[in-house]
CSV table of C-alpha atoms in Angstrom, one decimal:
chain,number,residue,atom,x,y,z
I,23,UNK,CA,121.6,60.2,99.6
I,24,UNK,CA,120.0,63.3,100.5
I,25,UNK,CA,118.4,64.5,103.6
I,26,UNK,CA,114.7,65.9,102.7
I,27,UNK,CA,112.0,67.7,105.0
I,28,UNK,CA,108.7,68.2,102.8
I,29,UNK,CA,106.1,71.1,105.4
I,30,UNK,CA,102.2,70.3,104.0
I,31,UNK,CA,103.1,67.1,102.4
I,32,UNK,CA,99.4,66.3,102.0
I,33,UNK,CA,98.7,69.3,99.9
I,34,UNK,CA,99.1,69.7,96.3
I,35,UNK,CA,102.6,70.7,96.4
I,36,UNK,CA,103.8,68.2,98.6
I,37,UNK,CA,102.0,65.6,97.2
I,38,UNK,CA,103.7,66.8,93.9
I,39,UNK,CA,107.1,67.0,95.8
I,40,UNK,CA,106.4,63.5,97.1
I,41,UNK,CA,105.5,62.4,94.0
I,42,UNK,CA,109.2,63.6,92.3
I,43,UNK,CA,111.0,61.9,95.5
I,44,UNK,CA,109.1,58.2,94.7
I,45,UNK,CA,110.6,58.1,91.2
I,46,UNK,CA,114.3,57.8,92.3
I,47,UNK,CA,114.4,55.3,94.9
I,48,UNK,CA,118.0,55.6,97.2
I,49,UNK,CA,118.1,59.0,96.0
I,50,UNK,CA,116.7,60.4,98.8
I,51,UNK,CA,115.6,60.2,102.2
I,52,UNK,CA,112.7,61.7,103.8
I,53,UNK,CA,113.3,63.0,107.6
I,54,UNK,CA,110.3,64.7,108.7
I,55,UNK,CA,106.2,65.6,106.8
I,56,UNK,CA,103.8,68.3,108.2
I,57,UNK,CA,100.6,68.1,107.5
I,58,UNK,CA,96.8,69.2,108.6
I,59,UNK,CA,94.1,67.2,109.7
I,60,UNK,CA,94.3,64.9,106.6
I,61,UNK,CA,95.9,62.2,108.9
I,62,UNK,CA,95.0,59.1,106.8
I,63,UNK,CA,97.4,60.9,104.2
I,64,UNK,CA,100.1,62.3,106.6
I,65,UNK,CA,100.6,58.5,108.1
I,66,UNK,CA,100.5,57.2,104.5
I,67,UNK,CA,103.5,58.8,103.2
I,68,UNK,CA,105.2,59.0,106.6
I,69,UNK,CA,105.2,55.0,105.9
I,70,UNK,CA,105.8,54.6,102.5
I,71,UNK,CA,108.8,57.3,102.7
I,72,UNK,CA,110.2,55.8,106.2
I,73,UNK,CA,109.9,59.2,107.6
I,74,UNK,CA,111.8,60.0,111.1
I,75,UNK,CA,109.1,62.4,112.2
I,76,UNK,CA,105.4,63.3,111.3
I,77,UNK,CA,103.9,66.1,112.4
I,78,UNK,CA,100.4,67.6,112.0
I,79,UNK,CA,99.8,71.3,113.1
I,80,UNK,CA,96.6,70.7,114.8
I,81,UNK,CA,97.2,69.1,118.7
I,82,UNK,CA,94.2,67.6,118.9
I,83,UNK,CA,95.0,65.5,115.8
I,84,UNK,CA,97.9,64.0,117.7
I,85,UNK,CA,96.0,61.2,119.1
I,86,UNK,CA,95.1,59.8,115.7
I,87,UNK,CA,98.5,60.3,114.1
I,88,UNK,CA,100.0,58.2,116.9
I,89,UNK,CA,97.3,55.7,116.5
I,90,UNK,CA,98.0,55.4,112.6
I,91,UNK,CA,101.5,55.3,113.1
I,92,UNK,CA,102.1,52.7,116.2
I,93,UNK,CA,104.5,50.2,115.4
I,94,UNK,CA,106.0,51.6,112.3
I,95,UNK,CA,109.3,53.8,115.2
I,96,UNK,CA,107.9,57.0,113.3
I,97,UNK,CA,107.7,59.5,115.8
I,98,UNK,CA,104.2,61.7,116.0
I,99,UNK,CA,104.1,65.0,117.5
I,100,UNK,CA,101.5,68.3,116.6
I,101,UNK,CA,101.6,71.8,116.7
I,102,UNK,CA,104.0,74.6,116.4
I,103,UNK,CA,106.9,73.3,118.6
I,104,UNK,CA,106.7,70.4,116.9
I,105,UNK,CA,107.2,72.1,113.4
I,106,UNK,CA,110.0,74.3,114.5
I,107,UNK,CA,112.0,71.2,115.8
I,108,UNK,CA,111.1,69.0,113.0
I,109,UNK,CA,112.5,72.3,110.4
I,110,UNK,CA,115.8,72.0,113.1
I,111,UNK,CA,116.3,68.5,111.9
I,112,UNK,CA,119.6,68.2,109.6
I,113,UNK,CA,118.5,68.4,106.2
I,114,UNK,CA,120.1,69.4,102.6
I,115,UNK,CA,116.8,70.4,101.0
I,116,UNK,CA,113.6,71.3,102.4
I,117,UNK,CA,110.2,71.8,101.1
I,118,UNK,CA,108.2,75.1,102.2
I,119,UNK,CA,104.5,74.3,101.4
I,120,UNK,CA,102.5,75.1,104.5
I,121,UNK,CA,99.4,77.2,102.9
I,122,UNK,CA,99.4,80.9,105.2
I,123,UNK,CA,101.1,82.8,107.5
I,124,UNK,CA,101.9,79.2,109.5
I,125,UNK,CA,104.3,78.5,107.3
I,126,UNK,CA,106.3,81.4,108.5
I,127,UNK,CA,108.3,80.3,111.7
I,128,UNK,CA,109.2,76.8,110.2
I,129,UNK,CA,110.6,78.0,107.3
I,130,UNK,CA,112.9,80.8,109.4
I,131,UNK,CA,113.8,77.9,111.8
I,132,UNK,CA,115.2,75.7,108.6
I,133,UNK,CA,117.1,78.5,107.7
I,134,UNK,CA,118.6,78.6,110.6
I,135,UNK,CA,120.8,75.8,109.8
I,136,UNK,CA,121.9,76.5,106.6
I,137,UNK,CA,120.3,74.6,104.3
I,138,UNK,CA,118.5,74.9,101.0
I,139,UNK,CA,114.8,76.4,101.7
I,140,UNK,CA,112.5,75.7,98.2
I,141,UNK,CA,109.9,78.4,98.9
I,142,UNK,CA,106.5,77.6,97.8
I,143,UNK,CA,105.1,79.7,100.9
I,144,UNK,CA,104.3,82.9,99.5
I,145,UNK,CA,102.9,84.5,102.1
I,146,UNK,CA,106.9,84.3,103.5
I,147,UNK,CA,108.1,86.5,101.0
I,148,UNK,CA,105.3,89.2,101.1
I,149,UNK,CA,104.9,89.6,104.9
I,150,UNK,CA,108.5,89.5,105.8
I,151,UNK,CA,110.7,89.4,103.0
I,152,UNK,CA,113.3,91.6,103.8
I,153,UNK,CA,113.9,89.4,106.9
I,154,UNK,CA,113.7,85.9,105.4
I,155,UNK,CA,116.4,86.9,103.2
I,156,UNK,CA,118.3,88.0,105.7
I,157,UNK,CA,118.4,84.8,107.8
I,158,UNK,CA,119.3,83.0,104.4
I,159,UNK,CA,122.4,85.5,104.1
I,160,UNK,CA,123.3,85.1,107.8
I,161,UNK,CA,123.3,81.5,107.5
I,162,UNK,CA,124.5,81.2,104.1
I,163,UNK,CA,121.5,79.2,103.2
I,164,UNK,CA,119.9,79.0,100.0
I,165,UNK,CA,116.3,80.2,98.4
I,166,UNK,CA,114.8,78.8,95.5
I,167,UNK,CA,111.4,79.7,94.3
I,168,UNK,CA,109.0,76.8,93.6
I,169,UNK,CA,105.9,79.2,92.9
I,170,UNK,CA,105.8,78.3,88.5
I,171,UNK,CA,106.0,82.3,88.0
I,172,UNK,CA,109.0,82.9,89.8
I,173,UNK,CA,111.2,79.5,89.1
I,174,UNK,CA,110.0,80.9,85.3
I,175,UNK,CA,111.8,84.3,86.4
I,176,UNK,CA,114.9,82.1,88.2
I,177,UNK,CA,115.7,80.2,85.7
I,178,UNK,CA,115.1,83.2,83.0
I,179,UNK,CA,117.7,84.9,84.4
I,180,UNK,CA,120.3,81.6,84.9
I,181,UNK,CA,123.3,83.3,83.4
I,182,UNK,CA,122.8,87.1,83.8
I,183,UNK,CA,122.8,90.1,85.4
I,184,UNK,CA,120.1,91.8,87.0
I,185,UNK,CA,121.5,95.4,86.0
I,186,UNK,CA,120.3,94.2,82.4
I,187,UNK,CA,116.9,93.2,83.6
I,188,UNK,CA,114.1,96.2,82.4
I,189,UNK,CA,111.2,94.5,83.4
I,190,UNK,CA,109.2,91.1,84.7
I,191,UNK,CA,106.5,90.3,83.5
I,192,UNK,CA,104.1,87.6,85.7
I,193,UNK,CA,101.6,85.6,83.8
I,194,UNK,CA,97.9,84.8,84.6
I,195,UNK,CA,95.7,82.6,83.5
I,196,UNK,CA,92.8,84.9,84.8
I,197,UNK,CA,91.4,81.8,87.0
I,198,UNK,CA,87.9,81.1,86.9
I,199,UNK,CA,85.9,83.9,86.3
I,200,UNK,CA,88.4,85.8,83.7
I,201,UNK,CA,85.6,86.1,81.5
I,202,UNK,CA,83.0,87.3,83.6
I,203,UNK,CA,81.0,90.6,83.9
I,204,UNK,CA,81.5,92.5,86.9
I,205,UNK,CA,77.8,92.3,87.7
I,206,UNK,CA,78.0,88.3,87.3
I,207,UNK,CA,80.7,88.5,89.4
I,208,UNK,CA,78.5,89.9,92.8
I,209,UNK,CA,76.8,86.6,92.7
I,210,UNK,CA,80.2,84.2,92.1
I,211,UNK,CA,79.5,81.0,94.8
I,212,UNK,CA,82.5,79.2,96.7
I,213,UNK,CA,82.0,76.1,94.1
I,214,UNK,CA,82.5,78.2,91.2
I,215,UNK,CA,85.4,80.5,92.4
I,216,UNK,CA,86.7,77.0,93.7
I,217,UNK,CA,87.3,75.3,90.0
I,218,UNK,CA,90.2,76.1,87.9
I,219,UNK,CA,90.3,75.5,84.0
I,220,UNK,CA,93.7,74.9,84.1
I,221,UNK,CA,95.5,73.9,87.2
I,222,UNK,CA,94.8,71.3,89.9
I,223,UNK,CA,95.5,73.6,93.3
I,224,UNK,CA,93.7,73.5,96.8
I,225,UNK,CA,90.4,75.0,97.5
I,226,UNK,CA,92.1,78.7,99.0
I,227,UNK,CA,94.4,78.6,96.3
I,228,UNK,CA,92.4,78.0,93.6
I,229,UNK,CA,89.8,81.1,95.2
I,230,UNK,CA,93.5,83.1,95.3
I,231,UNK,CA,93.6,82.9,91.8
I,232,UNK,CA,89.9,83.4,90.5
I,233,UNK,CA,90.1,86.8,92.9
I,234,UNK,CA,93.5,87.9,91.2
I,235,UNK,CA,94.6,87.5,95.4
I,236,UNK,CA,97.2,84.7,94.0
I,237,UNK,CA,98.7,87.3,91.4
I,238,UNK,CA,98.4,90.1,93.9
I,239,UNK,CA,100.4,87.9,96.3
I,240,UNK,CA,103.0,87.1,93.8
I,241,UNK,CA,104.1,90.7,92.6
I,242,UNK,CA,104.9,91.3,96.2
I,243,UNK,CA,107.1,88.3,96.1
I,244,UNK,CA,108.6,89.1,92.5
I,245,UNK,CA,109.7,92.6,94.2
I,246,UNK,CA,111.0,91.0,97.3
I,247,UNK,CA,113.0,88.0,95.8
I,248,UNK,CA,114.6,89.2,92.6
I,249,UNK,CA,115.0,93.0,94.2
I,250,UNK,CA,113.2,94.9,91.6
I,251,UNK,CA,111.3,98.4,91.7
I,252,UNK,CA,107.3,97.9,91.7
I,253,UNK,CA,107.4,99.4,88.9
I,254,UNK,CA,109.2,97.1,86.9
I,255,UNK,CA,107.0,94.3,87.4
I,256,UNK,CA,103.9,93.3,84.7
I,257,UNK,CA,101.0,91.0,84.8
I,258,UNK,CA,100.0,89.7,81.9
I,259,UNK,CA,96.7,87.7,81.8
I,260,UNK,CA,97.6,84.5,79.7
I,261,UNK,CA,94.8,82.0,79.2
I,262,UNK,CA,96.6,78.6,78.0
I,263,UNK,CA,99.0,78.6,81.2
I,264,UNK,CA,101.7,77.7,78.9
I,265,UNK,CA,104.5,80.9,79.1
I,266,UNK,CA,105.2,81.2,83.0
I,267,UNK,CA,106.9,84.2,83.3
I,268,UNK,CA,108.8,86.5,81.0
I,269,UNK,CA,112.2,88.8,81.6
I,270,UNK,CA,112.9,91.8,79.3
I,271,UNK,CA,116.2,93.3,78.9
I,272,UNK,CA,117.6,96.8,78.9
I,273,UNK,CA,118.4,95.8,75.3
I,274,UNK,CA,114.9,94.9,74.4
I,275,UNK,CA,115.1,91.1,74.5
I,276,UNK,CA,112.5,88.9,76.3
I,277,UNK,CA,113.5,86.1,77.7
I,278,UNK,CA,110.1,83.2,78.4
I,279,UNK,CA,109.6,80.1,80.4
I,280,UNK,CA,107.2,77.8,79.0
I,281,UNK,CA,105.9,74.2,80.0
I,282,UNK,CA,102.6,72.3,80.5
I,283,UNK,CA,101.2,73.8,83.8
I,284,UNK,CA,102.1,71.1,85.8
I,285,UNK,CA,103.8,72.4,89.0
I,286,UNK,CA,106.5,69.4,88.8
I,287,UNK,CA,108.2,71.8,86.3
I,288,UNK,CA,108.8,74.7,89.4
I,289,UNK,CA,109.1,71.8,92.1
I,290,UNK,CA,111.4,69.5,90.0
I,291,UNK,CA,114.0,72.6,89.2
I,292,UNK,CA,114.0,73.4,92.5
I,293,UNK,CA,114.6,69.8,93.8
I,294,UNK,CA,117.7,69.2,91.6
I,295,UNK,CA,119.0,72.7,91.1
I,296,UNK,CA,121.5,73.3,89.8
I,297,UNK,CA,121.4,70.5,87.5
I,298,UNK,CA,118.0,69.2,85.5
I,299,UNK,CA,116.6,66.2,85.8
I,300,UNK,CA,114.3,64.2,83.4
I,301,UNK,CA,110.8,64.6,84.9
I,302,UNK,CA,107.0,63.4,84.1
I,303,UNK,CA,105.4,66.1,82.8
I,304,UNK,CA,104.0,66.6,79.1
I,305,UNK,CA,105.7,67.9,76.3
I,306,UNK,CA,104.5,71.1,74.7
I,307,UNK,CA,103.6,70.4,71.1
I,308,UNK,CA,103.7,74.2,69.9
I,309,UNK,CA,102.5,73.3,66.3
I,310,UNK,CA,99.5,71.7,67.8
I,311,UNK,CA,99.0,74.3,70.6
I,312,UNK,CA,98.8,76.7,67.2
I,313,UNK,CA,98.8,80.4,69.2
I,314,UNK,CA,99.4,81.7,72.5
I,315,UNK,CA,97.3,84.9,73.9
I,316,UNK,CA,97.9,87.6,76.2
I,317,UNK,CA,96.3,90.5,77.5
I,318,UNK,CA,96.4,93.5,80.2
I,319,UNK,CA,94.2,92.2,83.6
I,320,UNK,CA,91.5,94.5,84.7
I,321,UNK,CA,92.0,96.1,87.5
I,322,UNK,CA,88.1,97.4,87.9
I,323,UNK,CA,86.9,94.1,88.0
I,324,UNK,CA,89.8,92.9,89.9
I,325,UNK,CA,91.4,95.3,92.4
I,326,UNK,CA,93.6,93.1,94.2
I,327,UNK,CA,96.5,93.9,91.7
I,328,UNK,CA,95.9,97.6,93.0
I,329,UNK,CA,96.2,96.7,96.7
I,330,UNK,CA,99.0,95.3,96.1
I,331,UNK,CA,101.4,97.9,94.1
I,332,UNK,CA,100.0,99.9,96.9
I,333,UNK,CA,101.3,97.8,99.5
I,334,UNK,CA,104.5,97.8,97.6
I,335,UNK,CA,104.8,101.2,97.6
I,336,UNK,CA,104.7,101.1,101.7
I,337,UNK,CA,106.6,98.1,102.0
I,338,UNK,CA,107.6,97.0,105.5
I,339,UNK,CA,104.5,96.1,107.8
I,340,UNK,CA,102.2,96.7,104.9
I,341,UNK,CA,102.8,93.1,103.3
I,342,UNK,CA,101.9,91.5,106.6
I,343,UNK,CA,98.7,93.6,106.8
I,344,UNK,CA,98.0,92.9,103.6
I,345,UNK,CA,98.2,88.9,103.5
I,346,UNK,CA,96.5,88.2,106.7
I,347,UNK,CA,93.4,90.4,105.8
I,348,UNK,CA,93.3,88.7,102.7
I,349,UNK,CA,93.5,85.4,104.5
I,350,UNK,CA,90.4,86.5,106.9
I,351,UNK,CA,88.8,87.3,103.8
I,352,UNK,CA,89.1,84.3,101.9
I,353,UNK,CA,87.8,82.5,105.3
I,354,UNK,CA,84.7,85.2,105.3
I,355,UNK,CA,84.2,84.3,101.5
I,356,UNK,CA,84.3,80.3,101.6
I,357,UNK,CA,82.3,80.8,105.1
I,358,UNK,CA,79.4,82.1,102.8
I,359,UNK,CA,79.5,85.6,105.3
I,360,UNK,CA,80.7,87.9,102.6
I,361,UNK,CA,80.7,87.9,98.1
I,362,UNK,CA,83.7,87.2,96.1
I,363,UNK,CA,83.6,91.0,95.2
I,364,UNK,CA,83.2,91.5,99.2
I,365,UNK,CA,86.9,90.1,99.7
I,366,UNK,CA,88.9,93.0,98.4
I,367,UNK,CA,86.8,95.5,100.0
I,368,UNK,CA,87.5,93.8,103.2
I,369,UNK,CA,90.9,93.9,102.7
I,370,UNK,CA,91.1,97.6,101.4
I,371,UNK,CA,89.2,98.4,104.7
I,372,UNK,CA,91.5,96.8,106.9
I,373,UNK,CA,94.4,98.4,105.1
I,374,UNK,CA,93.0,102.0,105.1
I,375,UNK,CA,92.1,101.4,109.0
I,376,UNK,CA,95.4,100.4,109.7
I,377,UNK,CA,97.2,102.9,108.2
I,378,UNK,CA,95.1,105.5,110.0
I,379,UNK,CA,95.2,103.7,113.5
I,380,UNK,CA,99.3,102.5,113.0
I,381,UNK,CA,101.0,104.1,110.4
I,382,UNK,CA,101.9,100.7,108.0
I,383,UNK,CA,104.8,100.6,106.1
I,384,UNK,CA,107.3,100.7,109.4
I,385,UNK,CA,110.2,98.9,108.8
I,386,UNK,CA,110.1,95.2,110.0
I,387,UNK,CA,112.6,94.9,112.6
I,388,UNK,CA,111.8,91.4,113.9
I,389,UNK,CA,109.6,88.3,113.3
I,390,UNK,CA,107.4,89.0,116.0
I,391,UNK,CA,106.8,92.6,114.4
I,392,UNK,CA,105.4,90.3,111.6
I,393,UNK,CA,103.2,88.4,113.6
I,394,UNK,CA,101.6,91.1,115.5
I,395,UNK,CA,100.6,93.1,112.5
I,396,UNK,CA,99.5,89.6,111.4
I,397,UNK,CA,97.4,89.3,114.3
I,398,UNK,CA,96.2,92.7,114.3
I,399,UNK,CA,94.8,92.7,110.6
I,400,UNK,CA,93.0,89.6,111.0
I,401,UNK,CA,91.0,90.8,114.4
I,402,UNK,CA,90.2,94.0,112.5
I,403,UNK,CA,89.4,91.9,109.2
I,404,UNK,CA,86.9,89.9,111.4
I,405,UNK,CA,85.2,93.5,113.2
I,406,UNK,CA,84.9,94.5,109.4
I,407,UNK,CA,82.8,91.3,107.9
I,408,UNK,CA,79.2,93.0,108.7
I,409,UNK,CA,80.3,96.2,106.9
I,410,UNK,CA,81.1,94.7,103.4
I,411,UNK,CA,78.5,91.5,103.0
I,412,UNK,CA,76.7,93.0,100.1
């Protein structure tokens, strides 16, 4: 049986990852679930897993996690102590799904110990990549991707070498507005950017992608985990959701990933590397599906994907920098203070105020380098707001 640990159990990917565990009873057994101020959830599937520990992030929340849990001998404790000792608990495989920079200290701390880390925290990758993967080498613990672009890549490349890879190409599906003028898109509201036509993702995730944010994010972490040149990384915007990711070959060859977009592909993989294991998701009926379309992004309408080869081109501090300004301006956006188009001027600002003020692109040295520049970007992210509302 194994030993599992599942941070921000109550969102979609741990619900997902919850989901996977449920379907083979005594294969498993839960040890510790983060989550956020959904505690009606969080006590749900502490109980119905037999958890050892729940944890919710928020301090104030403990009262009410305690309450819902009395009687049950799960223990309830909050905030960031609390999720450092929990990711300290023996485990074989743990979940990384805590939405943001939060999810950063946790997933270094399960490290730590050795174990397997599925990584469906981006933000880990882009602000301090070079360091995460240097924990796992130092504790000869193991990353798997469970974003669906990059298990595509992972599992693309199962069997060879990355001196024949040419390029990687990331797929979108363009989000919701992938069809929309650039002057419609001044007056996007948080309810439209908030609805995906193809996937069923959080609020912030589901803004991510609509703004191109989510993609932006996710060449960063192509570069970082699979050690590519920026360069050598494509987006491709691909409206059915159907071909995840693609890997070309010095000797022209493309190797795809396709499946249903159902994230219990990506999660599933990543639970029972190295083997595969059946799993509920739909069956692609090509003959049905008829035709599959691609085509470049625009980068005018959407300058995220500029931001970020730029950031890749700094690299060290940079991706910190870059993430938590995008983070202040997603909060900005969904706050109604700013427009959707508003977001990546914010974050271009902060970046070009930065780099004048601190010189980005120094190489990261420790954890707390990354949290400082963190914590830096989003006070000057904030100070920014009045000078990009319209």
């Amino acid at each position: 049986m194994r030993r599992i640990t599942v941070f921000g159990s109550t969102g979609s990917i741990g619900v997902n990852t919850l989901d996977l565990i449920a379907r083979r009873p005594g294969a498993f057994q839960v040890v510790a679930l983060s989550g956020g101020r959904n505690i009606k959830l969080l006590a749900e599937q502490a109980r119905a897993f037999r958890a050892e520990v729940a944890v919710t992030a928020h301090e104030d929340c403990l009262p009410a996690l305690r309450e819902a849990l009395a009687g049950t001998g799960i223990e309830a404790t909050a905030g960031k102590a609390a999720l450092i000792e929990a990711a300290l608990r023996p485990a074989d495989w743990i979940m990384s799904a805590i939405v943001g920079a939060a999810g950063l200290a946790p997933g270094f701390a399960a490290l730590s110990q050795g174990t397997t880390l599925a990584l469906a925290n981006k933000e880990s990758l882009v602000t301090a990549g070079p360091l995460l993967l240097a924990e796992a080498a130092k504790h000869n613990a193991r990353l798997l991707p469970v974003d669906s672009e990059h298990s595509a890549v992972f599992q693309a490349l199962v069997g060879e070498e990355m001196a024949a890879v040419e390029r990687i190409i990331i797929t979108a599906s363009g989000g919701a507005f992938r069809d929309w003028p650039i002057e419609k898109l001044a007056h996007a509201t948080v309810a439209q950017a908030s609805t995906h036509p193809n996937w069923a993702m959080g609020q912030r995730i589901t803004i991510d992608s609509a703004s191109f944010f989510n993609k932006a994010l996710e060449l960063i972490e192509t570069k970082e985990y699979f050690g590519v040149r920026p360069e050598q990384i494509e987006v491709l915007v691909h409206p059915e959701s159907l071909v995840h990711a693609l890997v070309g070959f010095k000797d022209g060859a493309l190797m795809a990933h396709l499946g249903a977009p159902d994230m219990r592909h990506a999660i599933g993989y990543a639970l029972n590397w190295p083997e595969r294991a059946e799993l509920p998701v739909t069956r692609l009926d090509l003959a049905k599906i008829g035709a599959l379309t691609f085509r470049a992004p625009d980068e005018d309408r959407f300058p995220a994907l500029r931001l970020a080869r730029e950031v890749m081109a700094m690299g060290g501090t940079a991706g910190a920098a870059f993430n938590a300004a995008k983070e202040a301006a997603l909060d900005a956006f969904i706050g109604e203070e700013i427009g959707f188009l508003a977001m990546s001027r914010l974050v271009e600002a902060v970046l070009t105020e930065m780099t004048a003020r601190h010189g980005l692109g120094k190489p990261l040295d420790s954890l707390d380098m990354v949290m400082d520049t963190d914590a830096t970007a989003r006070a000057l992210a904030r100070s920014l707001v009045p000078t990009v509302r319209t």
